Backbone as a chain_set.jsonl record, in Angstrom:
{"seq": "MITPLPDSRNTLLVRTGFADQTAWEGFLRALRTPSPEGFPAYVEVVDDPTHQDLTAEQLIGLTPDNRTFLLAVDSTALATEEYPLLVVRRHEERGQMFRVVATELHSVENNLSIANMDFAEFADKVDEDGVFRGF", "coords": {"N": [[4.143, 22.648, 4.444], [2.919, 19.601, 5.685], [0.284, 17.725, 4.425], [-2.493, 16.43, 6.161], [-3.674, 13.011, 6.152], [-6.625, 11.753, 4.523], [-9.763, 10.753, 6.088], [-10.919, 8.095, 5.051], [-13.275, 5.72, 3.641], [-12.161, 3.742, 2.216], [-9.06, 1.88, 1.83], [-6.06, 3.61, 2.493], [-3.738, 4.728, 0.144], [-0.699, 5.994, -0.241], [1.263, 8.161, -2.078], [4.699, 8.521, -1.986], [6.946, 8.675, -3.449], [8.232, 10.698, -5.902], [9.89, 11.039, -8.082], [9.674, 9.861, -10.614], [7.433, 10.273, -12.919], [6.367, 8.835, -15.081], [6.668, 6.163, -14.255], [4.947, 6.245, -12.049], [2.474, 6.628, -13.345], [2.359, 4.192, -14.707], [2.213, 2.491, -12.509], [-0.335, 3.256, -11.522], [-1.97, 2.326, -13.61], [-1.557, -0.442, -13.321], [-2.594, -0.747, -10.747], [-5.298, -0.22, -11.151], [-6.151, -2.394, -12.529], [-8.148, -5.135, -12.237], [-8.01, -8.266, -10.365], [-7.506, -11.549, -11.882], [-9.848, -12.868, -11.206], [-11.6, -10.832, -11.015], [-11.504, -9.048, -8.858], [-11.037, -5.853, -7.524], [-8.599, -3.592, -6.059], [-9.558, -1.826, -3.291], [-8.902, 1.238, -2.846], [-8.013, 4.509, -1.693], [-6.349, 6.848, -3.413], [-3.731, 8.899, -2.486], [-2.199, 11.514, -3.686], [-0.053, 13.665, -3.223], [2.343, 16.119, -3.205], [3.344, 17.053, -0.752], [3.831, 14.872, 0.765], [6.124, 13.742, -0.063], [8.865, 11.578, 0.145], [8.319, 10.821, 2.791], [8.666, 8.84, 5.728], [7.646, 5.514, 6.766], [6.877, 5.601, 9.459], [6.333, 8.337, 9.784], [4.133, 8.55, 8.068], [2.311, 6.9, 9.403], [1.786, 8.499, 11.599], [0.245, 10.478, 10.416], [-2.073, 9.274, 9.675], [-5.547, 8.543, 10.02], [-6.868, 7.216, 13.101], [-8.557, 4.997, 12.855], [-7.587, 3.176, 11.077], [-5.997, 0.1, 10.308], [-3.892, -0.574, 8.758], [-1.767, 0.791, 6.171], [-0.905, 1.845, 2.846], [2.005, 2.481, 0.908], [3.543, 4.114, -1.776], [6.61, 4.301, -2.668], [9.892, 5.488, -3.761], [11.301, 3.131, -4.213], [9.261, 1.325, -4.832], [8.523, 2.314, -7.291], [10.644, 1.757, -8.9], [10.796, -0.612, -10.335], [8.98, -2.671, -12.693], [7.271, -4.367, -11.356], [6.319, -2.966, -9.265], [6.65, -2.959, -6.257], [5.004, -2.121, -3.612], [4.769, -0.656, -0.304], [3.288, -2.188, 2.547], [2.053, -1.212, 5.511], [1.82, -1.761, 8.919], [-0.314, -0.446, 11.45], [-1.14, -0.566, 14.2], [-1.056, -3.022, 16.414], [2.167, -4.307, 16.79], [3.258, -2.034, 15.578], [4.386, -0.345, 12.722], [5.507, -2.572, 11.529], [6.226, -4.061, 8.405], [5.843, -5.034, 4.956], [6.493, -5.699, 1.503], [4.405, -5.652, -1.39], [3.707, -6.839, -4.625], [2.197, -4.972, -7.257], [0.294, -6.412, -8.722], [-0.71, -8.226, -6.9], [-1.866, -6.751, -4.977], [-4.651, -6.455, -4.668], [-5.417, -8.843, -3.363], [-4.124, -8.681, -0.85], [-5.092, -6.181, 0.145], [-7.938, -6.535, 0.028], [-8.349, -8.744, 1.793], [-7.094, -7.957, 4.237], [-8.513, -5.63, 4.845], [-11.078, -6.467, 5.51], [-10.582, -8.088, 7.593], [-10.293, -10.776, 7.033], [-8.01, -12.19, 6.722], [-4.904, -12.216, 8.494], [-2.324, -9.766, 9.073], [0.19, -10.985, 9.46], [-0.09, -13.373, 8.055], [0.346, -12.703, 5.42], [2.809, -11.34, 5.569], [4.472, -13.385, 6.424], [4.78, -14.862, 4.135], [6.427, -13.685, 2.285], [8.872, -13.335, -0.336], [12.446, -14.023, -0.522], [13.453, -11.464, -0.882], [11.769, -9.876, 0.551], [9.307, -9.334, -0.55], [5.888, -9.804, -1.221], [4.434, -11.998, -3.424], [2.236, -13.472, -3.922], [0.323, -16.422, -3.071]], "CA": [[3.344, 21.993, 5.448], [2.465, 18.28, 5.284], [-1.162, 17.606, 4.436], [-2.975, 15.212, 6.846], [-4.323, 12.042, 5.281], [-8.076, 11.778, 4.691], [-10.441, 9.67, 6.79], [-11.657, 7.493, 3.943], [-13.819, 4.378, 3.845], [-11.254, 2.831, 1.524], [-7.684, 1.825, 2.302], [-5.263, 4.733, 2.006], [-2.524, 4.448, -0.602], [-0.041, 7.301, -0.265], [2.453, 8.299, -2.918], [5.799, 9.264, -1.375], [8.004, 8.768, -4.453], [7.805, 11.638, -6.941], [10.96, 11.265, -9.055], [9.412, 9.283, -11.922], [6.006, 10.389, -13.237], [5.992, 7.744, -15.987], [6.514, 4.968, -13.417], [3.725, 6.445, -11.268], [1.339, 6.366, -14.23], [2.351, 2.742, -14.911], [1.681, 1.903, -11.276], [-1.786, 3.494, -11.476], [-2.601, 1.382, -14.553], [-1.524, -1.761, -12.667], [-3.508, -0.677, -9.606], [-6.695, -0.206, -11.616], [-6.446, -3.654, -13.196], [-8.638, -6.121, -11.263], [-7.428, -9.605, -10.387], [-8.144, -12.403, -12.892], [-11.188, -13.214, -10.722], [-12.424, -9.63, -11.062], [-11.43, -8.267, -7.628], [-10.175, -4.663, -7.536], [-8.115, -3.112, -4.762], [-10.373, -0.674, -2.896], [-7.975, 2.182, -2.222], [-8.08, 5.936, -2.009], [-5.006, 7.291, -3.756], [-3.349, 10.223, -2.012], [-1.091, 11.936, -4.543], [0.187, 15.021, -2.743], [3.786, 16.302, -3.051], [3.79, 17.32, 0.621], [4.174, 13.577, 1.366], [7.353, 13.25, -0.694], [9.94, 10.979, 0.952], [7.964, 10.554, 4.184], [8.921, 7.473, 6.179], [6.465, 4.78, 7.214], [6.486, 6.126, 10.777], [5.706, 9.642, 9.578], [2.81, 8.304, 7.496], [1.457, 6.382, 10.482], [1.376, 9.653, 12.401], [-0.713, 11.297, 9.677], [-3.21, 8.436, 9.301], [-6.617, 8.451, 11.019], [-6.698, 6.078, 14.002], [-9.395, 3.845, 12.549], [-6.901, 2.356, 10.08], [-5.078, -0.892, 10.862], [-2.716, -0.607, 7.894], [-1.779, 1.74, 5.064], [-0.061, 1.486, 1.711], [2.851, 3.587, 0.464], [4.262, 3.938, -3.038], [7.832, 5.083, -2.534], [10.771, 5.408, -4.933], [11.626, 1.716, -4.424], [8.112, 0.718, -5.514], [8.452, 2.81, -8.66], [11.899, 1.465, -9.591], [10.653, -1.795, -11.184], [7.63, -2.826, -13.234], [6.429, -5.106, -10.408], [5.804, -1.945, -8.341], [6.495, -3.532, -4.913], [4.688, -1.06, -2.667], [4.821, -1.004, 1.118], [2.112, -2.388, 3.377], [2.554, -0.829, 6.831], [0.906, -2.021, 10.036], [-0.451, 0.763, 12.254], [-1.409, -0.713, 15.632], [-0.21, -4.067, 16.985], [3.45, -4.367, 16.093], [3.276, -0.8, 14.79], [5.527, -0.137, 11.837], [5.875, -3.788, 10.799], [5.871, -3.843, 7.015], [6.342, -5.872, 3.891], [6.151, -5.169, 0.184], [3.538, -6.48, -2.227], [3.689, -6.395, -6.019], [0.908, -4.349, -7.587], [-0.665, -7.407, -9.213], [-1.255, -8.968, -5.76], [-2.398, -5.804, -4.001], [-6.069, -6.738, -4.412], [-5.516, -9.926, -2.386], [-3.726, -8.153, 0.457], [-6.024, -5.131, 0.576], [-9.278, -7.09, 0.262], [-8.365, -9.615, 2.965], [-6.778, -7.212, 5.461], [-9.517, -4.611, 5.159], [-12.256, -7.076, 6.146], [-10.043, -8.974, 8.632], [-10.423, -12.163, 6.608], [-6.69, -12.743, 6.978], [-4.081, -11.384, 9.364], [-1.118, -9.171, 8.502], [1.282, -11.962, 9.5], [-0.287, -14.397, 7.036], [0.997, -12.202, 4.209], [4.206, -11.025, 5.876], [5.217, -14.64, 6.536], [4.882, -15.495, 2.817], [7.224, -12.878, 1.358], [10.063, -13.966, -0.905], [13.712, -13.669, 0.145], [13.684, -10.028, -0.978], [10.791, -9.167, 1.372], [8.159, -8.953, -1.38], [4.817, -10.79, -1.37], [4.064, -12.154, -4.834], [1.093, -14.368, -3.984], [0.443, -17.719, -2.38]], "C": [[2.835, 20.656, 4.888], [0.949, 18.2, 5.454], [-1.572, 16.341, 5.19], [-3.677, 14.293, 5.852], [-5.82, 12.017, 5.549], [-8.586, 10.594, 5.506], [-11.41, 9.047, 5.791], [-12.237, 6.15, 4.344], [-12.924, 3.334, 3.199], [-9.881, 2.844, 2.192], [-6.912, 2.988, 1.702], [-3.984, 4.236, 1.344], [-1.857, 5.8, -0.846], [1.205, 7.25, -1.142], [3.494, 9.105, -2.157], [6.981, 9.412, -2.327], [7.53, 9.606, -5.632], [8.835, 11.84, -8.046], [10.609, 10.813, -10.466], [7.91, 9.261, -12.215], [5.529, 9.254, -14.147], [5.777, 6.447, -15.2], [5.246, 5.069, -12.577], [2.496, 6.141, -12.121], [1.225, 4.876, -14.551], [1.805, 2.024, -13.688], [0.165, 2.069, -11.211], [-2.538, 2.576, -12.432], [-2.659, -0.014, -13.929], [-2.512, -1.808, -11.508], [-4.958, -0.815, -10.04], [-7.089, -1.477, -12.371], [-6.907, -4.669, -12.153], [-7.888, -7.448, -11.385], [-8.085, -10.421, -11.505], [-9.572, -12.82, -12.503], [-12.131, -12.013, -10.698], [-12.398, -8.766, -9.816], [-10.525, -7.047, -7.801], [-9.586, -4.438, -6.143], [-8.916, -1.848, -4.449], [-9.49, 0.298, -2.122], [-8.351, 3.609, -2.59], [-6.65, 6.395, -2.214], [-4.805, 8.714, -3.264], [-2.065, 10.597, -2.736], [-0.821, 13.407, -4.256], [1.684, 15.196, -2.496], [4.251, 16.639, -1.637], [4.167, 16.024, 1.349], [5.458, 12.981, 0.785], [8.37, 12.802, 0.347], [9.597, 10.794, 2.428], [8.242, 9.087, 4.507], [7.608, 6.817, 6.587], [5.979, 5.331, 8.552], [5.829, 7.502, 10.658], [4.302, 9.487, 8.995], [1.835, 7.777, 8.545], [0.923, 7.534, 11.319], [0.337, 10.533, 11.737], [-2.029, 10.572, 9.392], [-4.266, 8.429, 10.393], [-6.518, 7.154, 11.812], [-7.525, 4.853, 13.668], [-8.771, 2.909, 11.516], [-5.968, 1.361, 10.757], [-3.809, -1.004, 10.025], [-2.86, 0.485, 6.835], [-0.798, 1.267, 4.017], [0.747, 2.702, 1.29], [3.577, 3.203, -0.822], [5.457, 4.881, -2.991], [8.692, 4.915, -3.787], [11.183, 3.967, -5.222], [10.507, 1.022, -5.189], [8.06, 1.122, -6.982], [9.687, 2.465, -9.489], [11.827, 0.237, -10.496], [9.202, -1.925, -11.641], [6.729, -3.698, -12.372], [5.759, -4.151, -9.419], [5.58, -2.517, -6.936], [6.281, -2.443, -3.845], [4.696, -1.578, -1.239], [3.428, -1.179, 1.707], [2.611, -2.194, 4.803], [1.475, -1.046, 7.882], [0.886, -0.811, 10.957], [-0.557, 0.53, 13.755], [-0.535, -1.805, 16.256], [1.044, -4.192, 16.125], [3.59, -3.216, 15.105], [4.561, -0.676, 13.978], [6.02, -1.39, 11.143], [5.429, -3.6, 9.356], [6.419, -4.942, 6.125], [5.971, -5.192, 2.586], [5.263, -6.173, -0.537], [3.6, -5.937, -3.651], [2.285, -5.911, -6.349], [-0.132, -5.366, -8.031], [-1.272, -8.253, -8.101], [-1.86, -8.048, -4.698], [-3.854, -6.091, -3.667], [-6.227, -7.802, -3.334], [-5.197, -9.427, -0.976], [-4.751, -7.154, 0.958], [-7.399, -5.699, 0.901], [-9.32, -7.888, 1.557], [-8.039, -8.897, 4.268], [-7.898, -6.25, 5.833], [-10.779, -5.192, 5.777], [-11.856, -8.071, 7.241], [-10.294, -10.443, 8.312], [-9.116, -12.914, 6.826], [-5.917, -11.74, 7.823], [-2.847, -10.887, 8.618], [-0.001, -10.205, 8.4], [1.132, -13.043, 8.439], [0.343, -13.983, 5.699], [2.486, -11.976, 4.456], [5.058, -12.286, 5.957], [5.437, -15.331, 5.191], [5.649, -14.644, 1.801], [8.408, -13.695, 0.845], [11.301, -13.489, -0.153], [13.99, -12.173, 0.119], [12.647, -9.2, -0.216], [9.538, -8.757, 0.637], [7.16, -10.111, -1.458], [4.39, -10.803, -2.831], [2.904, -13.144, -5.007], [1.375, -15.673, -3.256], [0.748, -18.826, -3.363]], "O": [[2.375, 20.594, 3.748], [0.408, 18.563, 6.499], [-1.049, 15.267, 4.891], [-4.206, 14.747, 4.837], [-6.247, 12.235, 6.683], [-7.922, 9.562, 5.602], [-12.575, 9.436, 5.708], [-11.751, 5.512, 5.278], [-12.933, 2.17, 3.598], [-9.584, 3.712, 3.014], [-7.091, 3.314, 0.529], [-3.246, 3.43, 1.911], [-2.389, 6.643, -1.568], [2.079, 6.402, -0.962], [3.227, 10.228, -1.729], [7.909, 10.175, -2.058], [6.543, 9.267, -6.285], [8.667, 12.735, -8.875], [11.182, 11.322, -11.429], [7.205, 8.338, -11.805], [4.408, 8.769, -13.996], [4.816, 5.719, -15.45], [4.539, 4.074, -12.411], [1.575, 5.466, -11.661], [0.117, 4.351, -14.658], [1.034, 1.071, -13.806], [-0.545, 1.12, -10.88], [-3.625, 2.099, -12.105], [-3.687, -0.688, -13.999], [-3.194, -2.815, -11.316], [-5.753, -1.461, -9.359], [-8.235, -1.616, -12.801], [-6.131, -5.028, -11.267], [-7.219, -7.709, -12.385], [-9.124, -10.015, -12.025], [-10.401, -13.093, -13.372], [-13.317, -12.154, -10.399], [-13.191, -7.83, -9.71], [-9.365, -7.192, -8.185], [-10.039, -5.038, -5.167], [-8.947, -0.913, -5.249], [-9.35, 0.196, -0.903], [-8.923, 3.875, -3.646], [-5.834, 6.336, -1.295], [-5.587, 9.614, -3.571], [-0.99, 10.073, -2.443], [-1.307, 14.287, -4.967], [2.247, 14.493, -1.658], [5.441, 16.523, -1.345], [4.755, 16.071, 2.429], [5.828, 11.851, 1.106], [8.694, 13.526, 1.288], [10.502, 10.624, 3.245], [8.073, 8.209, 3.661], [6.587, 7.488, 6.735], [4.775, 5.505, 8.744], [4.865, 7.79, 11.368], [3.384, 10.21, 9.383], [0.667, 8.167, 8.566], [-0.247, 7.545, 11.702], [-0.382, 11.262, 12.42], [-2.988, 11.184, 8.923], [-3.93, 8.322, 11.573], [-6.133, 6.117, 11.271], [-7.224, 3.764, 14.155], [-9.405, 1.928, 11.126], [-5.23, 1.724, 11.673], [-2.777, -1.469, 10.509], [-3.944, 1.032, 6.635], [0.036, 0.397, 4.272], [0.242, 3.824, 1.31], [4.145, 2.116, -0.938], [5.34, 6.081, -3.236], [8.274, 4.278, -4.754], [11.395, 3.62, -6.384], [10.767, 0.223, -6.089], [7.6, 0.349, -7.822], [9.769, 2.84, -10.658], [12.7, 0.051, -11.343], [8.302, -1.347, -11.031], [5.527, -3.767, -12.629], [4.746, -4.494, -8.808], [4.443, -2.558, -6.467], [7.232, -1.921, -3.263], [4.638, -2.784, -1.0], [2.509, -0.417, 1.403], [3.491, -2.925, 5.258], [0.351, -0.566, 7.739], [1.927, -0.212, 11.225], [-0.095, 1.372, 14.525], [0.619, -1.54, 16.596], [0.979, -4.184, 14.896], [3.987, -3.403, 13.954], [5.664, -0.876, 14.486], [6.866, -1.302, 10.254], [4.363, -3.037, 9.109], [7.335, -5.675, 6.497], [5.217, -4.219, 2.576], [5.359, -7.381, -0.321], [3.554, -4.726, -3.863], [1.304, -6.392, -5.782], [-1.318, -5.201, -7.747], [-2.265, -8.94, -8.338], [-2.309, -8.51, -3.649], [-4.254, -5.983, -2.508], [-7.095, -7.672, -2.47], [-5.923, -9.723, -0.027], [-5.23, -7.273, 2.086], [-7.967, -5.377, 1.945], [-10.248, -7.719, 2.347], [-8.642, -9.192, 5.3], [-8.198, -6.075, 7.014], [-11.486, -4.489, 6.498], [-12.699, -8.808, 7.751], [-10.485, -11.257, 9.215], [-9.112, -14.118, 7.081], [-6.248, -10.554, 7.854], [-2.389, -11.51, 7.66], [0.676, -10.294, 7.376], [2.135, -13.578, 7.966], [0.815, -14.831, 4.943], [3.322, -12.374, 3.645], [6.236, -12.263, 5.599], [6.205, -16.29, 5.114], [5.532, -14.86, 0.595], [8.879, -14.621, 1.506], [11.208, -12.65, 0.743], [14.685, -11.659, 0.994], [12.635, -7.973, -0.317], [8.775, -7.925, 1.129], [7.538, -11.251, -1.728], [4.034, -9.772, -3.401], [2.632, -13.597, -6.119], [2.509, -15.974, -2.882], [0.883, -19.984, -2.967]]}, "num_chains": 1, "name": "protein.A"}
């Protein structure tokens, strides 16, 4: 049975890739490192094997309605040391997504969670491979 996602005050970051525990631990270290300016990413990590290999659409269905976006760490995110995790839009243009490297997650999460910037402002600045690496 798939566990529903919590209704947290922080942004939800859901692990869906479980093949490489060492890569996951490396991602967590990168996640917990604040930006050079001292900004952390305010996320609640959901590390539950019942979410293994869930698609973005399946995750959207499990997420409380008060969320405008969610984050997913899939096997693609864990395949390189940049850890390009998914940022998934939940409401307008539902399912629109881009990837962000772990070192820039604080910028995306901080700005989207307080509506300081719009999803498209980040999505429009991804590199050719669909990954946001900063402005």
